[in-house]
Tab-separated table of C-alpha atoms in Angstrom:
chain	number	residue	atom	x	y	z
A	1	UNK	CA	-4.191	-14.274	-8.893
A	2	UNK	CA	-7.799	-13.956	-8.280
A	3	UNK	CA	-10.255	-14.297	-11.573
A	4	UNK	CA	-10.821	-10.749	-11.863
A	5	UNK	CA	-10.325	-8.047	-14.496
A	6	UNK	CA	-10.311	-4.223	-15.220
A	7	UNK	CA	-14.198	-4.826	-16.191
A	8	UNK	CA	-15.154	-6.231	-13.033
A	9	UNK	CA	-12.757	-4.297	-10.823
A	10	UNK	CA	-12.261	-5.042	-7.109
A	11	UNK	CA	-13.569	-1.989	-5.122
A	12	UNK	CA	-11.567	-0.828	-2.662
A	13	UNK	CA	-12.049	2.010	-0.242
A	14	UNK	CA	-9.149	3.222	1.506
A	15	UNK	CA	-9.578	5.250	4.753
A	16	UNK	CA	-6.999	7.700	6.557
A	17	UNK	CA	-7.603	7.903	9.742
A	18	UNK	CA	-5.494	10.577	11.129
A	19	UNK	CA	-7.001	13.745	11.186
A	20	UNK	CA	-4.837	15.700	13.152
A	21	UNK	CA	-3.598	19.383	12.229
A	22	UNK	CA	-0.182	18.809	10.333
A	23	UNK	CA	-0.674	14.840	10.088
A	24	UNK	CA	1.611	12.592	8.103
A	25	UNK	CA	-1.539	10.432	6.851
A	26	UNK	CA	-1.840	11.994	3.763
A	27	UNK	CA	1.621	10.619	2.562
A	28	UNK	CA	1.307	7.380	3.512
A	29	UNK	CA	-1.987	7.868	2.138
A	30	UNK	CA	-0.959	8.900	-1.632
A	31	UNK	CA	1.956	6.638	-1.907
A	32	UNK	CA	-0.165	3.860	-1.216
A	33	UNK	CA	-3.009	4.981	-3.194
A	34	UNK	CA	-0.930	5.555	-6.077
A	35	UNK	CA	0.435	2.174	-6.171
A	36	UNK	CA	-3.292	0.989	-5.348
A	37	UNK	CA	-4.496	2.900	-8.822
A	38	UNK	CA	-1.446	1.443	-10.870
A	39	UNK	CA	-3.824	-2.186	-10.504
A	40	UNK	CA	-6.335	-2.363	-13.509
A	41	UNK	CA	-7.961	-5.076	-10.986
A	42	UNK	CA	-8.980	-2.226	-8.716
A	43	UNK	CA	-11.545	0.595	-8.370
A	44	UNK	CA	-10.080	2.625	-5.579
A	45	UNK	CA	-12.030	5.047	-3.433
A	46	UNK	CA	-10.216	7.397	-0.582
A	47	UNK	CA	-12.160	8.241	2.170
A	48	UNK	CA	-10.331	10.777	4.224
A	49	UNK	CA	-12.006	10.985	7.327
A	50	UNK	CA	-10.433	14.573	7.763
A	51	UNK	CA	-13.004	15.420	4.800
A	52	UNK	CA	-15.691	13.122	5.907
A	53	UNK	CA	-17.462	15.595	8.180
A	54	UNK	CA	-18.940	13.437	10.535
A	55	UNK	CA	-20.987	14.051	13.491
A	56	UNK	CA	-19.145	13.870	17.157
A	57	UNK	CA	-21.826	12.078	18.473
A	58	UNK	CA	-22.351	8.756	17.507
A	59	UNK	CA	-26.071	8.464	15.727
A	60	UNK	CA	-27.724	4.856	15.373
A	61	UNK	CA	-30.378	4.603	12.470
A	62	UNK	CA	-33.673	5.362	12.198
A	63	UNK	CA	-36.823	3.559	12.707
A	64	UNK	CA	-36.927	3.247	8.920
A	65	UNK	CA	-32.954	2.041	8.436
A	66	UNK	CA	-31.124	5.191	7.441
A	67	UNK	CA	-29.323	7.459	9.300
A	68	UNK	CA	-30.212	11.125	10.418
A	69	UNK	CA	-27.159	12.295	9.244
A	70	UNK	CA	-26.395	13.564	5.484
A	71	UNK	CA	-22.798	12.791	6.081
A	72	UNK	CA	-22.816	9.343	7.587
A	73	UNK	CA	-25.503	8.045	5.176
A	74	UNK	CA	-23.025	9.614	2.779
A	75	UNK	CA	-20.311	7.247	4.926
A	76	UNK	CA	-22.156	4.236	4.535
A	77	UNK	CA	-22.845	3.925	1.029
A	78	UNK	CA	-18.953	4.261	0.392
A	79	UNK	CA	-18.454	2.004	3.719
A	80	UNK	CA	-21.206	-0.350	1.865
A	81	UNK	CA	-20.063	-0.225	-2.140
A	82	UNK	CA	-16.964	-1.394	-1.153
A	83	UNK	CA	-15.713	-4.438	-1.451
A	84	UNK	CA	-12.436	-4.200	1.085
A	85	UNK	CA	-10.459	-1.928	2.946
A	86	UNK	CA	-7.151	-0.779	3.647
A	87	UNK	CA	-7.092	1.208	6.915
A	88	UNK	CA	-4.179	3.767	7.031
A	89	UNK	CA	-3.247	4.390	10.540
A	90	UNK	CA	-1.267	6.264	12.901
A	91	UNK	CA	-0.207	4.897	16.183
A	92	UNK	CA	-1.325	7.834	18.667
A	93	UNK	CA	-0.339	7.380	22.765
A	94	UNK	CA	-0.281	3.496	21.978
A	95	UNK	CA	-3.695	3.572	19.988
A	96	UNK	CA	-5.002	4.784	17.173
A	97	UNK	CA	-6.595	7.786	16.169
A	98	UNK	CA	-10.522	8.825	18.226
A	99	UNK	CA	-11.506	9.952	14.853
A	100	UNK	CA	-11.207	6.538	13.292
A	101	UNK	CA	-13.244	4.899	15.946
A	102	UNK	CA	-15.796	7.055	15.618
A	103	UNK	CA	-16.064	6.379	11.761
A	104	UNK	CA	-15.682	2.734	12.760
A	105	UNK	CA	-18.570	3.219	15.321
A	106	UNK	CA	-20.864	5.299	12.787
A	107	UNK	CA	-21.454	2.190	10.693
A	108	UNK	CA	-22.103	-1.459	10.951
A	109	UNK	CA	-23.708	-4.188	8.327
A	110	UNK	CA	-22.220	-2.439	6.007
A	111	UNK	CA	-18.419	-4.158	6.828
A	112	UNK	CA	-19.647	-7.601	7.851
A	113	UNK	CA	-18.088	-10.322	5.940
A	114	UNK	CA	-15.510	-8.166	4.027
A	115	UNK	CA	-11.366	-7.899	4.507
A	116	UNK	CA	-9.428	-5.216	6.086
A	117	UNK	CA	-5.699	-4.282	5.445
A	118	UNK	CA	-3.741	-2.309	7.725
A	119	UNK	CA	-1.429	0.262	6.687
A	120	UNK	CA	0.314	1.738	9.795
A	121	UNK	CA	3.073	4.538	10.508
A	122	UNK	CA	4.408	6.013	13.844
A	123	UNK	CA	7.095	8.599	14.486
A	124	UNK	CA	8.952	5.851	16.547
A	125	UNK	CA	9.990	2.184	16.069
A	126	UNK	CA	6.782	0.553	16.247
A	127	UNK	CA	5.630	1.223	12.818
A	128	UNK	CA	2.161	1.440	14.069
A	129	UNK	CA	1.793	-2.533	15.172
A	130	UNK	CA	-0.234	-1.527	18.438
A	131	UNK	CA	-2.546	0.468	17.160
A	132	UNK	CA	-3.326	-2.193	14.594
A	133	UNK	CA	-3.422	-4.815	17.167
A	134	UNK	CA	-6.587	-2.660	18.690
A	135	UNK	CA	-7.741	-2.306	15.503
A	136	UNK	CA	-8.178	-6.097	14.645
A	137	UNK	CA	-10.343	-7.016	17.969
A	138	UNK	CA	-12.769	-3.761	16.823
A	139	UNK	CA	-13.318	-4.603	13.643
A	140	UNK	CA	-13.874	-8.750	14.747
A	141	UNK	CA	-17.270	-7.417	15.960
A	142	UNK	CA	-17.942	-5.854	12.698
A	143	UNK	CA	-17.596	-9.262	10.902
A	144	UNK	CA	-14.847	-8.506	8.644
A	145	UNK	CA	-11.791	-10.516	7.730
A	146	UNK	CA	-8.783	-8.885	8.987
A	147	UNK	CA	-5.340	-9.911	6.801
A	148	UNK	CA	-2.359	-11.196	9.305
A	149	UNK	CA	0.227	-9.430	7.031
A	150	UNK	CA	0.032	-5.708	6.538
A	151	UNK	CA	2.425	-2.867	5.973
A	152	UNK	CA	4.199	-1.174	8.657
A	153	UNK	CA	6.555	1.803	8.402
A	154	UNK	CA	8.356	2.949	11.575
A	155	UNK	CA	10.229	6.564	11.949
A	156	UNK	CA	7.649	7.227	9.196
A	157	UNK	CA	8.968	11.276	8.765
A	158	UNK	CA	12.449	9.860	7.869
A	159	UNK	CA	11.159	7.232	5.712
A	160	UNK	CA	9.976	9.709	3.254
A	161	UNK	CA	11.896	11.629	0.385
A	162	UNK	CA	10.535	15.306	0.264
A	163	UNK	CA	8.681	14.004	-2.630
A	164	UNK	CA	6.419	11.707	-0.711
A	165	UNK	CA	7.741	8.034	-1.927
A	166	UNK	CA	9.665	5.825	0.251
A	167	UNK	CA	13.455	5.708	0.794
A	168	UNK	CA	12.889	2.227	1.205
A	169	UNK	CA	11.488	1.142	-1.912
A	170	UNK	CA	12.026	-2.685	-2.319
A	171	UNK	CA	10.718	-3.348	1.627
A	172	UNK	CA	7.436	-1.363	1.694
A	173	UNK	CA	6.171	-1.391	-2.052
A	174	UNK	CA	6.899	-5.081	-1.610
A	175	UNK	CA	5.058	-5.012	1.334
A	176	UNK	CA	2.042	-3.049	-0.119
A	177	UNK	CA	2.112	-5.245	-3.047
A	178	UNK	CA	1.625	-8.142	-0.792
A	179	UNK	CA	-1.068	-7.039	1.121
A	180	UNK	CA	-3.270	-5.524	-2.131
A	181	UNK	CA	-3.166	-9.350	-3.041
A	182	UNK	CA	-3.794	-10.813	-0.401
A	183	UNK	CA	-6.723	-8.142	-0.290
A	184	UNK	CA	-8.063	-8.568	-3.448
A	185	UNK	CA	-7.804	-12.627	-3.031
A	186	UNK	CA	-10.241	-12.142	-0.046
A	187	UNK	CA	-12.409	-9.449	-1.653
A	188	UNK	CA	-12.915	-11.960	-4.517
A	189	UNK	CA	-13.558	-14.623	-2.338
A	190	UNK	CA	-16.155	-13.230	0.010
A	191	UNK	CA	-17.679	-11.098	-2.420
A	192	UNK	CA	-18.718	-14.526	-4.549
A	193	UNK	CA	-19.481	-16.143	-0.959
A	194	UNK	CA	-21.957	-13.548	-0.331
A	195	UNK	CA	-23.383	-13.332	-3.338
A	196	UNK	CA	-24.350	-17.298	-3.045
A	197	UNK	CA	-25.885	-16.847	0.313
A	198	UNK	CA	-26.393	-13.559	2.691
A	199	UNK	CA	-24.209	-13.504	5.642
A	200	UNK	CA	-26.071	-14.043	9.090
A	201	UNK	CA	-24.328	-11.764	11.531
């Protein structure tokens, strides 16, 4: 495990990207959260883009650095205090979810040279896999690290009890479990490299 401790906690922002009326996000969401928080090693942060409020059309920043926008300057300075991500994604028509680009799109330095998990659900078989494939080529131009394994829960609506935890509690908690350490290996790891020299986009 990576040298880190409930002093120096790993922070991790996790983002739901579905904001849909009715969406299924927000279980995936708490379940994984939950078993995020249970980590003394971790400082979690949700972002729920449904709560986010951010603009529909895309801003770049100002002549001074910042951002125009109360609510994506808000955006970044989660995006930047992190130190990784788990992204928490639907699988929408083959794709994933026009709000999460644009959240994706809103912000830039502040992912270079960090990791990103995927956490994926669909109503079908997929699980989510080819919205995450997308996913991994977008944020390669934002300089992050993405992690090969992830979590991936097809026929997600049947693969919850009606009190939001899995039915199938040894495969995905396992699964989660995995990919929190693989995050936090890489969060350690770049956070230290980046602290010994700036990354150069």
């Amino acid at each position: 495990m990576p040298d880190t401790n409930a002093q120096h906690p790993t922070r991790l922002a996790v983002i739901v990207g579905s904001t849909r009326k009715d969406r299924f996000g927000p279980v995936v969401a708490d379940w994984f959260t939950a078993h995020a928080r249970e980590r003394a090693d971790l400082d979690v942060d949700v972002i729920d883009l449904a709560e986010a409020d951010l603009p529909h059309v895309l801003e770049g920043p100002g002549e001074d650095g910042t951002h125009p926008s109360a609510a994506v300057r808000a955006f970044a300075a989660r995006i930047d205090r992190a130190d990784v991500f788990a992204v928490i994604t639907p699988e929408y028509n083959r794709g994933y979810p026009a709000a999460l680009k644009q959240a994706i799109d809103s912000v830039y330095t502040e992912f270079h040279a960090k990791p990103v998990g995927f956490v994926s659900y669909s109503g079908g078989a997929t699980g989510g896999v080819r919205a995450v494939e997308q996913l991994r080529s977008v944020f390669a131009e934002l300089h992050t690290v993405t992690l090969r394994d992830g979590v991936a829960i097809p026929s997600a609506y049947a693969a919850f009890d009606d009190d939001g935890q899995p039915r199938d509690t040894e495969g995905v908690n396992g699964a989660a479990k995995k990919l929190l350490d693989q995050l936090l290996w890489w969060a350690v790891a770049l956070r230290e490299a980046r602290a010994k020299s700036p990354y150069a986009a």
